[in-house]
Tab-separated table of C-alpha atoms in Angstrom:
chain	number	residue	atom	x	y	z
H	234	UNK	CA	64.973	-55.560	165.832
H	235	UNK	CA	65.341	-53.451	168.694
H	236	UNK	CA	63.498	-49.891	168.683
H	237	UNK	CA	65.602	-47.158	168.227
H	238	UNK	CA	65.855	-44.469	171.441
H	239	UNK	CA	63.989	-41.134	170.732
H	240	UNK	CA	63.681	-38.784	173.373
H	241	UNK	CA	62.966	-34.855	173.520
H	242	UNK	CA	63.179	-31.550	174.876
H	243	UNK	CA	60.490	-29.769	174.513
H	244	UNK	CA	60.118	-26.084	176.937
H	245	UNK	CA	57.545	-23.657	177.126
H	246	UNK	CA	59.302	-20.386	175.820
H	247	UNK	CA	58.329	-17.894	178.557
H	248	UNK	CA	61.485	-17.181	179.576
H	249	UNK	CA	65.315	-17.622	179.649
H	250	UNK	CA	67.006	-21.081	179.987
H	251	UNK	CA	67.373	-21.869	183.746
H	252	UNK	CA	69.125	-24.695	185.421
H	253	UNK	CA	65.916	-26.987	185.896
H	254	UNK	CA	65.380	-27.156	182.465
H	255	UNK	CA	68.793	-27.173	181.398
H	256	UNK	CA	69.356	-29.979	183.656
H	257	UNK	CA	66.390	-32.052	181.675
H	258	UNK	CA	67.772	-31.618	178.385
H	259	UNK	CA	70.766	-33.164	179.825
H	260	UNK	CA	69.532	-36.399	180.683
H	261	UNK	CA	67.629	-36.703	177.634
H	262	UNK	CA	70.852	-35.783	175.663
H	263	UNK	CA	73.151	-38.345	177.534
H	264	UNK	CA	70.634	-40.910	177.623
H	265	UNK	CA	70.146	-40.312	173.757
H	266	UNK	CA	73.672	-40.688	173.481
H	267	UNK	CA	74.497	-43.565	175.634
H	268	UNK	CA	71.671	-45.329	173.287
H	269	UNK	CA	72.999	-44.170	169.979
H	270	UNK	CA	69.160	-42.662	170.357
H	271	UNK	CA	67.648	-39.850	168.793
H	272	UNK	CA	67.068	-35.943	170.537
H	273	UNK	CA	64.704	-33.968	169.808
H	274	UNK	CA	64.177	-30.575	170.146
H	275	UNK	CA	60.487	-29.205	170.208
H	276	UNK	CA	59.661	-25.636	171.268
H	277	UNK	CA	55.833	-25.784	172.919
H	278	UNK	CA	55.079	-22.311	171.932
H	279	UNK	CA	50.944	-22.848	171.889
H	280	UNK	CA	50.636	-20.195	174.439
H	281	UNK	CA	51.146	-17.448	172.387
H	282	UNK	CA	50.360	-14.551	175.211
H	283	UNK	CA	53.517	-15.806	177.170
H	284	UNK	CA	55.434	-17.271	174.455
H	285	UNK	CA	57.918	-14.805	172.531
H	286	UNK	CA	60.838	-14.647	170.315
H	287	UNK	CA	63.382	-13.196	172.453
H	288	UNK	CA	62.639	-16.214	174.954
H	289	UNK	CA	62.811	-19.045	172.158
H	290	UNK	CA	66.367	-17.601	171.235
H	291	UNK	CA	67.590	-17.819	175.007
H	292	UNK	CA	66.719	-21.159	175.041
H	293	UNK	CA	68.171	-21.969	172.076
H	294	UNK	CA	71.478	-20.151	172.658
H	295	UNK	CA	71.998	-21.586	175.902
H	296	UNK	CA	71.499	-25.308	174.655
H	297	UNK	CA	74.139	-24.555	172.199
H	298	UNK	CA	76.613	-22.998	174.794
H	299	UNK	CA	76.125	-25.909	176.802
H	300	UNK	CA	76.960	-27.853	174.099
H	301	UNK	CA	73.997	-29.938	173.782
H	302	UNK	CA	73.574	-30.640	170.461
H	303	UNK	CA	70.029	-31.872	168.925
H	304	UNK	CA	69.701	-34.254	166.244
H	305	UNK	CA	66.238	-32.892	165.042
H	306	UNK	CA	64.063	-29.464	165.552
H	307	UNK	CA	63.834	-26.871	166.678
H	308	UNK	CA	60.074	-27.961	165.928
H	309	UNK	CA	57.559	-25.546	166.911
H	310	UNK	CA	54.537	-26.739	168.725
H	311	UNK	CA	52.290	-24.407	167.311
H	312	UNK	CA	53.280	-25.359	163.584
H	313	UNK	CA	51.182	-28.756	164.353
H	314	UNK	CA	47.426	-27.523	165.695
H	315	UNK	CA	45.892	-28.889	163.037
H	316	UNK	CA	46.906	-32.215	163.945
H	317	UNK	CA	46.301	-31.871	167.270
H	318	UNK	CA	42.733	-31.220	166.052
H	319	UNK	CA	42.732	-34.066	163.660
H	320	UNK	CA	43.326	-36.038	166.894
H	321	UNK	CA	40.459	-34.589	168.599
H	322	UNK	CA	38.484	-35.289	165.648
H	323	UNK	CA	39.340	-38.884	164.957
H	324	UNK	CA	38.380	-39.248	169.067
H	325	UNK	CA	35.179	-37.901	168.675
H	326	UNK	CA	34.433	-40.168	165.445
H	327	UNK	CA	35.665	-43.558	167.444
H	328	UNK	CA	33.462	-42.376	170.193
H	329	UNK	CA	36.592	-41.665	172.628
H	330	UNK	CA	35.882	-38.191	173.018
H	331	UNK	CA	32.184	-36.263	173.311
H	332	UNK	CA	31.322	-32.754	172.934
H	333	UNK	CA	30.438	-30.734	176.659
H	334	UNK	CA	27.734	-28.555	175.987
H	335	UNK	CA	28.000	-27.344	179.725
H	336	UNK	CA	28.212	-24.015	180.312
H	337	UNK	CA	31.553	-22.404	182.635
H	338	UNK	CA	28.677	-21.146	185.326
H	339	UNK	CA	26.676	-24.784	184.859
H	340	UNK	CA	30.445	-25.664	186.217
H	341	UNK	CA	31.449	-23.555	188.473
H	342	UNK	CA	27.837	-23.987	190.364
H	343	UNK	CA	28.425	-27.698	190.838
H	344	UNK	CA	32.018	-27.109	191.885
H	345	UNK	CA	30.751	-24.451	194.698
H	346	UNK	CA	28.386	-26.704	195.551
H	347	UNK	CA	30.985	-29.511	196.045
H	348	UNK	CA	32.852	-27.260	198.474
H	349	UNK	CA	29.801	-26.476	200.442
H	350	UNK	CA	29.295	-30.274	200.738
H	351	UNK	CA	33.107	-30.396	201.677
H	352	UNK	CA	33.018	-33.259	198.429
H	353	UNK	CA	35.662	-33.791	195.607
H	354	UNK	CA	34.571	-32.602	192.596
H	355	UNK	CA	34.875	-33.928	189.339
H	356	UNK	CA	32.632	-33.400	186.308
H	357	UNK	CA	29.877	-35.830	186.292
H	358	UNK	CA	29.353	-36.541	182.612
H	359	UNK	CA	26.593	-34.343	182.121
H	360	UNK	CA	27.362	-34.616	177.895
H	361	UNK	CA	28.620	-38.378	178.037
H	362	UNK	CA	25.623	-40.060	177.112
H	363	UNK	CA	23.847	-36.903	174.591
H	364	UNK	CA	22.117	-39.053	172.083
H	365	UNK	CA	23.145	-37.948	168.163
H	366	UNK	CA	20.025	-35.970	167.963
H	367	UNK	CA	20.339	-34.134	171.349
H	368	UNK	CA	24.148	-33.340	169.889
H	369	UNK	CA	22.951	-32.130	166.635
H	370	UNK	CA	20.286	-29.507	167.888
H	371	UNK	CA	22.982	-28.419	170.176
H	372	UNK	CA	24.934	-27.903	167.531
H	373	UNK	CA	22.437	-26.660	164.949
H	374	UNK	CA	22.098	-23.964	167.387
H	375	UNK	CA	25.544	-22.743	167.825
H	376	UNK	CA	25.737	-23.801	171.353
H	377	UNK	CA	29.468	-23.589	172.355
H	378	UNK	CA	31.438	-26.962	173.388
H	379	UNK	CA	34.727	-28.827	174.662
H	380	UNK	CA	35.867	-31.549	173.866
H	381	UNK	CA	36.250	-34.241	176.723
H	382	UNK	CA	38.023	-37.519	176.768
H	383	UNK	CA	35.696	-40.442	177.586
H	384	UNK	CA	37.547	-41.981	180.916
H	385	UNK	CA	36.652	-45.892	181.512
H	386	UNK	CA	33.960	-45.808	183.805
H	387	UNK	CA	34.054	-50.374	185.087
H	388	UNK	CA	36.924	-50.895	187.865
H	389	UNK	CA	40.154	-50.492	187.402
H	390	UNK	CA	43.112	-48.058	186.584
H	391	UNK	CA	45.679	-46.883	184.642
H	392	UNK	CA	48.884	-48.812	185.998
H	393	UNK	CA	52.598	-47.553	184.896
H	394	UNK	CA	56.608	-48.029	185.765
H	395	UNK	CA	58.113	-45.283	186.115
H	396	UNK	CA	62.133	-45.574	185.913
H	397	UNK	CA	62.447	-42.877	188.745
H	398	UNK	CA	58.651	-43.026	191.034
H	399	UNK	CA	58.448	-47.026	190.475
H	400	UNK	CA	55.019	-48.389	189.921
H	401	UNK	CA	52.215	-45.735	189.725
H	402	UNK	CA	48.300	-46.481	189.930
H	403	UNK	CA	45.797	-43.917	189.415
H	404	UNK	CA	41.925	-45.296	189.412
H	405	UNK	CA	39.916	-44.377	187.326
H	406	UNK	CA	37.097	-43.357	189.604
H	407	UNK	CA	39.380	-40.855	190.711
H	408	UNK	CA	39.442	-39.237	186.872
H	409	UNK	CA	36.933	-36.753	185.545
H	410	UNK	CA	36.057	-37.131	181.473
H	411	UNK	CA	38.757	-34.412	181.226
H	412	UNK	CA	39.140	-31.458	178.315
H	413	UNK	CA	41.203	-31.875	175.857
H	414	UNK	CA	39.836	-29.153	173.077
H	415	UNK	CA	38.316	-25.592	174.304
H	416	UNK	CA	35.046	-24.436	173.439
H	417	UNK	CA	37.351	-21.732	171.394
H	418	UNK	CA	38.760	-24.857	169.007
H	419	UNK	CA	42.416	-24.430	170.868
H	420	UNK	CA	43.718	-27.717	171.859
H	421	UNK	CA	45.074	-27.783	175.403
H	422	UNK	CA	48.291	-29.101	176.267
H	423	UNK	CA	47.645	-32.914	177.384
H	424	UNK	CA	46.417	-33.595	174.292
H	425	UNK	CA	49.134	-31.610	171.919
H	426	UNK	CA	52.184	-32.593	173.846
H	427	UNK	CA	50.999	-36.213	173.573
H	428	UNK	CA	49.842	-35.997	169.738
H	429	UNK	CA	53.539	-34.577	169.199
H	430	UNK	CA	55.037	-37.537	171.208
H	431	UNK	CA	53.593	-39.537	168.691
H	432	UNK	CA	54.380	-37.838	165.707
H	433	UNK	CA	57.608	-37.842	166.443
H	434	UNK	CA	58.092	-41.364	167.964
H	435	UNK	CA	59.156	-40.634	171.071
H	436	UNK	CA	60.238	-43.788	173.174
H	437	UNK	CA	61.249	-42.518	176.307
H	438	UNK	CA	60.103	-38.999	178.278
H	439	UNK	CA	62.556	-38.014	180.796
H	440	UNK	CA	60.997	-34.894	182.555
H	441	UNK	CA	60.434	-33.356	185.707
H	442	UNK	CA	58.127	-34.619	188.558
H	443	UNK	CA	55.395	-31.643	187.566
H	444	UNK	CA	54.873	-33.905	184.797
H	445	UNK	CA	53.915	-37.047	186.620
H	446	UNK	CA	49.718	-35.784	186.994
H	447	UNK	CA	49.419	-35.814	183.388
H	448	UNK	CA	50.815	-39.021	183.213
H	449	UNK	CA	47.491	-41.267	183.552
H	450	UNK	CA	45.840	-38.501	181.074
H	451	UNK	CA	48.367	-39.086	178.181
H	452	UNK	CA	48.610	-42.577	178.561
H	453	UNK	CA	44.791	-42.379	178.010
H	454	UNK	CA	45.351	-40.373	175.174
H	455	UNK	CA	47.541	-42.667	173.633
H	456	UNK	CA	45.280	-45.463	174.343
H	457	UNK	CA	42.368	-44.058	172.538
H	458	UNK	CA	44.680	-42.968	169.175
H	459	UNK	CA	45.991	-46.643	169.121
H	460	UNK	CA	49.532	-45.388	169.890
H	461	UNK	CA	52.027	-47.241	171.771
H	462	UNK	CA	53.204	-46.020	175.343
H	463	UNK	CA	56.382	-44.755	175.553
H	464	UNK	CA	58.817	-45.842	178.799
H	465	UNK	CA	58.720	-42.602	181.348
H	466	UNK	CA	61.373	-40.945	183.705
H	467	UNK	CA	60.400	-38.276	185.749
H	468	UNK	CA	63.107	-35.870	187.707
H	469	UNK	CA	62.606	-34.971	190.787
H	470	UNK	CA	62.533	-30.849	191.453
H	471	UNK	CA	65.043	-29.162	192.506
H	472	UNK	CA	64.693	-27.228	195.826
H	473	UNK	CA	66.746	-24.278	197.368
H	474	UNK	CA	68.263	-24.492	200.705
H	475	UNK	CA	64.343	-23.236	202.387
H	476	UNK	CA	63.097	-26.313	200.579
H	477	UNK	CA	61.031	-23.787	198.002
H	478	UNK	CA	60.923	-24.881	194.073
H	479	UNK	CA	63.663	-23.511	192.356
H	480	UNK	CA	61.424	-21.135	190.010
H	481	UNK	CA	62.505	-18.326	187.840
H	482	UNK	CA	60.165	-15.880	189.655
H	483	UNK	CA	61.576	-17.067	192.926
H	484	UNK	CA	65.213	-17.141	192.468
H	485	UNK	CA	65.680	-14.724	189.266
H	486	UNK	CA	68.548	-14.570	186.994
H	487	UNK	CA	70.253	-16.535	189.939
H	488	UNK	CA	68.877	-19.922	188.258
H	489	UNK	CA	69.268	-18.932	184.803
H	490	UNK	CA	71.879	-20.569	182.670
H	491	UNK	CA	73.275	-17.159	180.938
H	492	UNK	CA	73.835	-16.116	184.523
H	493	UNK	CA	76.672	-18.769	184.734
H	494	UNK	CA	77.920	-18.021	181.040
H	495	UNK	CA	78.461	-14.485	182.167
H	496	UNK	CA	79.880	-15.241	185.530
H	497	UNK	CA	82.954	-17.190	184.028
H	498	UNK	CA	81.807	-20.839	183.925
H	499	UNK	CA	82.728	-23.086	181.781
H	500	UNK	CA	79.927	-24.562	179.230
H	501	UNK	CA	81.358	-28.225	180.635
H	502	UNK	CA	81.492	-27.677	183.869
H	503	UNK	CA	78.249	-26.386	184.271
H	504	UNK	CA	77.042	-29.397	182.812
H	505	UNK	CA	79.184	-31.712	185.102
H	506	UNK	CA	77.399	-29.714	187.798
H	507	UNK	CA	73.754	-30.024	187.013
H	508	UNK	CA	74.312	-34.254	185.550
H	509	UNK	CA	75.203	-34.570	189.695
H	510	UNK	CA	72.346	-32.623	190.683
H	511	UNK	CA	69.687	-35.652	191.049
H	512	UNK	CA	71.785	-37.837	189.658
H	513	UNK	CA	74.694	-40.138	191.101
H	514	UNK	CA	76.516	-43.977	190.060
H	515	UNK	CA	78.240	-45.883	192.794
H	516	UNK	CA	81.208	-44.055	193.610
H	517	UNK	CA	82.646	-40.983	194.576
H	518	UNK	CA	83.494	-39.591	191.393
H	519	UNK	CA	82.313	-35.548	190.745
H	520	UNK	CA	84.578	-35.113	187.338
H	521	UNK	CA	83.384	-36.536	184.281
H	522	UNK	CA	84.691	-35.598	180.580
H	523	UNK	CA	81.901	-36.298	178.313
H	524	UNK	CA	83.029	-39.632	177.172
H	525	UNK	CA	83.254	-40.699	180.100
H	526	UNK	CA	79.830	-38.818	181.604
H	527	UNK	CA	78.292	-40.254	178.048
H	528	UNK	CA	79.299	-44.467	178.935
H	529	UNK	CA	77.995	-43.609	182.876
H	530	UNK	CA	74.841	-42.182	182.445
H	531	UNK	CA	71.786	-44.588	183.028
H	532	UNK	CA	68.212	-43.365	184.099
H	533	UNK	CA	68.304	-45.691	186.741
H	534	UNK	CA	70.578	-43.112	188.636
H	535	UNK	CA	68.283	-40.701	188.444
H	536	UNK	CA	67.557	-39.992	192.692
H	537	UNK	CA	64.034	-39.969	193.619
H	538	UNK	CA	64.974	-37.393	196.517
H	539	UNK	CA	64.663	-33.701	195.812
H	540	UNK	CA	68.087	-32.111	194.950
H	541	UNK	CA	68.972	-28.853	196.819
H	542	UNK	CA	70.294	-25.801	194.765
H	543	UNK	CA	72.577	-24.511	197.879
H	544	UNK	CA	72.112	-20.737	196.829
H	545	UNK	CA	73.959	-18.235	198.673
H	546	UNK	CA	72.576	-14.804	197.958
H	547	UNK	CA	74.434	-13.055	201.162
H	548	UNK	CA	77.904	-14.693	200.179
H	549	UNK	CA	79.861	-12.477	197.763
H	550	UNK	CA	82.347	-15.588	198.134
H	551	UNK	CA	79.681	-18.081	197.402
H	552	UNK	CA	77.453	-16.311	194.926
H	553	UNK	CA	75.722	-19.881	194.108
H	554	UNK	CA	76.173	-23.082	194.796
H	555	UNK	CA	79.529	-23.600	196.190
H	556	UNK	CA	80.257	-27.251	194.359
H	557	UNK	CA	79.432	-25.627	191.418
H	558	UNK	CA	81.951	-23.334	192.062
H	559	UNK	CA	84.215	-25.559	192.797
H	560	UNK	CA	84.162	-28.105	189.601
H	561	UNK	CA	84.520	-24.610	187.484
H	562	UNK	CA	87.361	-23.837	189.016
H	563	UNK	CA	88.982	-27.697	188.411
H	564	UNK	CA	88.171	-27.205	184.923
H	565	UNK	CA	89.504	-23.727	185.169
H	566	UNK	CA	92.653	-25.011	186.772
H	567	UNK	CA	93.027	-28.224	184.043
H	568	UNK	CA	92.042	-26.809	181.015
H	569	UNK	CA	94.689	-26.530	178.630
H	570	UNK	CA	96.057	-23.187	177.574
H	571	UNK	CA	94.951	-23.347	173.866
H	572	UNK	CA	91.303	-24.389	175.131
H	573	UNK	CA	90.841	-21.839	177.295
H	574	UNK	CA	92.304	-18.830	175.740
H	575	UNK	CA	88.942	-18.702	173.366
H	576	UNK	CA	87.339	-17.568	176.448
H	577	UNK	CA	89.218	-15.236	177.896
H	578	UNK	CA	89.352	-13.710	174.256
H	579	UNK	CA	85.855	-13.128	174.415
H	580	UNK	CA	85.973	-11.352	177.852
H	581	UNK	CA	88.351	-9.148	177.159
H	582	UNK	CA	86.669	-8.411	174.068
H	583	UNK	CA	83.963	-7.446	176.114
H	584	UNK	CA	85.966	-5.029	178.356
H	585	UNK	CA	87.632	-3.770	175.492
H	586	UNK	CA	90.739	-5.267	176.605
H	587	UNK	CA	91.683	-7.246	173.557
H	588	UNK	CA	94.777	-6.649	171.373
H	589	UNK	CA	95.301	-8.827	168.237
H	590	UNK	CA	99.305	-9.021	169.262
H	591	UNK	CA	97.983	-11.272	172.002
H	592	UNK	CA	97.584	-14.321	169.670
H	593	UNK	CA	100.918	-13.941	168.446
C-alpha cells in the first residue's frame, strides 16, 4: 500500500504573510493536491519574544485569501514542548544525546582561540565521554547543562536526494555534537520542528533553500528517534533585481501578500504569479486555472536557479513586478461579471461608494 502524501506549512509568526512564504505554502498545497496528499498547517510560535497574535492572524488571513485551504491545523508549535522534551529525554536514555556541562565563557574561549589559530571551530566533546558518576555530581550540584546530540564520530556522512539540490553529502567530521535542548530546558528549533515532522507524519518537506543546513541535523535526529526520513524539496530564494534576499526588512510591505490584496489583485492571480516564480513545465504556458495548475504541478519543476522579484520602486507604472501585473490584469480582463463584482463590492464599500440598488 502506497504511503499517503503529508506535507506542511509551518511559519514563524513574526510578521505578515509575504510572497516567499506564500509561495511555499503553494507548492506544498498543489503538490498535496496533485497527490490526493494531506496539508498541514503548523504555526512555529516557540519564540515567544517575536511571535504575536496580530502576526499569526496575517498569516492566517492571507492563506485563506489566497485560497489555500489546509486540511489540518492551525497547530501551534508551542502547544507540543513537552514532547519535544520527551524526545530529548528518550535521546539521553538511548545514549544519543549527553548533557554539556560547559560553561558559555569555557566556549567562547575555545572559539576565540580558534580564530587566533585561523582554525574551524567546532565543539570538541568536552561532555561526550562524562562517566555516570562524573554526570551525577554535576548534577547533584546544580551545575547548568545542554543537551547535545551525539554525532557519529568513524568515517562517513550523512548522504541525501534532494528533489531540487540533487544528491547532498555532509561528513560527519565536519559536524559538531550540536544542541538541541538549552541549559534553560527550551528546546531549540532542529529538534522541535523535526519531533513535529514526526508527529504529524510528514512525508515530504518542500521549503526554502535556508532550510537545506539543517538538513544533515534532522535527518540525525530522526535517525536517533527511530523515525523514518521523509523525501525533501528545497526552493530556491527569491532575489530582487540587486540580487539581495527578498526579506521583509529589506523590501517592506512591498513583499507582503496584503500589499497585493489591497492593490487590486486577484487572490488567483497572485497565485498564478508566485507557482511561476521558481517554478516552470515544458512550455510556454503563464495561465493556469487551478485544475489545470493542480494536474501540472510536479516538484521536479521546481528551478534550482534563484528567481528574481523584478521590483520597481521608482515606477508608479510598474509598482512591482511587471508580469505580475500583467496576469492580474488577464484575469481582470476574463473574469466573468458575476465573479468579479464581489470585489469591486468590497472596494467601494471601502470608499463608501456602495449603494444596495447596485445589485439590482
Amino acid at each position: 500500500m502506497t504511503q499517503k502524501v503529508v506535507v506542511r506549512f509551518a511559519p514563524s509568526p513574526t510578521g505578515y504573510l509575504h510572497i516567499g512564504g506564500a509561495r511555499t505554502a503553494i507548492f506544498n498545497w498543489l503538490f498535496a493536491g496533485k497527490t490526493g496528499g494531506k496539508f498541514i498547517l503548523r504555526i512555529e510560535d516557540t519564540d515567544t519574544e517575536r511571535s504575536t497574535a496580530e502576526s499569526i492572524q496575517g498569516i492566517v488571513e492571507g492563506l485563506q485569501w489566497l485560497g489555500l485551504d489546509w486540511d489540518e491545523g492551525p497547530y501551534f508549535q508551542s502547544q507540543f514542548i513537552k514532547e519535544h522534551q520527551a524526545a530529548a529525554q528518550k535521546l539521553l536514555q538511548t545514549g544519543r544525546a549527553y548533557k554539556c556541562f560547559c560553561t558559555k565563557e569555557a566556549l567562547d574561549q575555545k572559539r576565540e582561540q580558534a580564530r587566533r589559530d585561523k582554525i574551524t571551530w567546532l565543539y570538541d566533546g568536552t561532555c561526550r565521554n562524562l562517566t555516570p558518576d562524573e554526570i551525577a555530581r554535576k548534577d547533584s550540584a546544580g551545575v547548568p547543562f545542554t543537551i547535545r546530540l551525539k554525532v557519529p564520530r568513524e568515517e562517513g556522512s550523512i548522504i541525501f536526494e534532494d528533489i531540487v539540490y540533487g544528491l547532498i553529502e555532509k561528513k560527519y567530521q565536519d559536524l559538531e555534537d550540536f544542541v538541541i535542548v538549552r541549559s534553560n530546558g527550551q528546546p531549540l528549533y532542529v529538534l522541535s520542528n523535526a519531533v513535529d515532522d514526526i508527529r504529524d507524519g510528514v512525508t515530504h518537506i518542500i521549503r526554502g533553500q535556508d532550510g537545506l543546513a539543517n538538513t544533515p541535523k534532522q535527518i540525525l535526529i530522526y535517525r536517533a528517534l527511530g523515525a523514518p526520513i521523509p523525501v525533501f524539496a528545497h526552493m530556491s530564494l527569491a532575489l530582487d533585481p540587486q540580487k539581495a534576499k527578498i526579506s521583509k526588512r529589506r523590501h517592506g510591505e512591498l513583499v507582503s501578500v496584503n500589499f497585493y490584496k489591497e492593490h487590486g489583485f486577484l487572490p488567483w492571480a497572485m497565485v498564478n504569479f508566485l507557482v511561476l516564480y521558481g517554478w516552470s513545465r515544458p512550455g510556454d504556458e503563464d495561465i493556469f486555472s487551478k485544475e489545470q495548475l493542480i494536474e501540472a504541478f510536479s516538484l521536479e519543476g521546481i528551478r534550482r536557479n534563484n528567481p528574481i522579484f523584478d521590483l520597481r520602486k521608482e515606477e508608479s507604472k510598474f509598482f512591482t513586478d511587471p508580469k505580475a501585473i500583467s496576469i492580474n490584469a488577464h484575469y481582470l480582463r476574463n473574469l466573468p461579471v458575476e465573479e468579479i463584482g464581489p470585489y469591486v463590492k468590497v472596494e467601494l464599500q471601502k470608499s463608501g461608494l456602495w449603494d444596495p440598488s447596485f445589485e439590482k
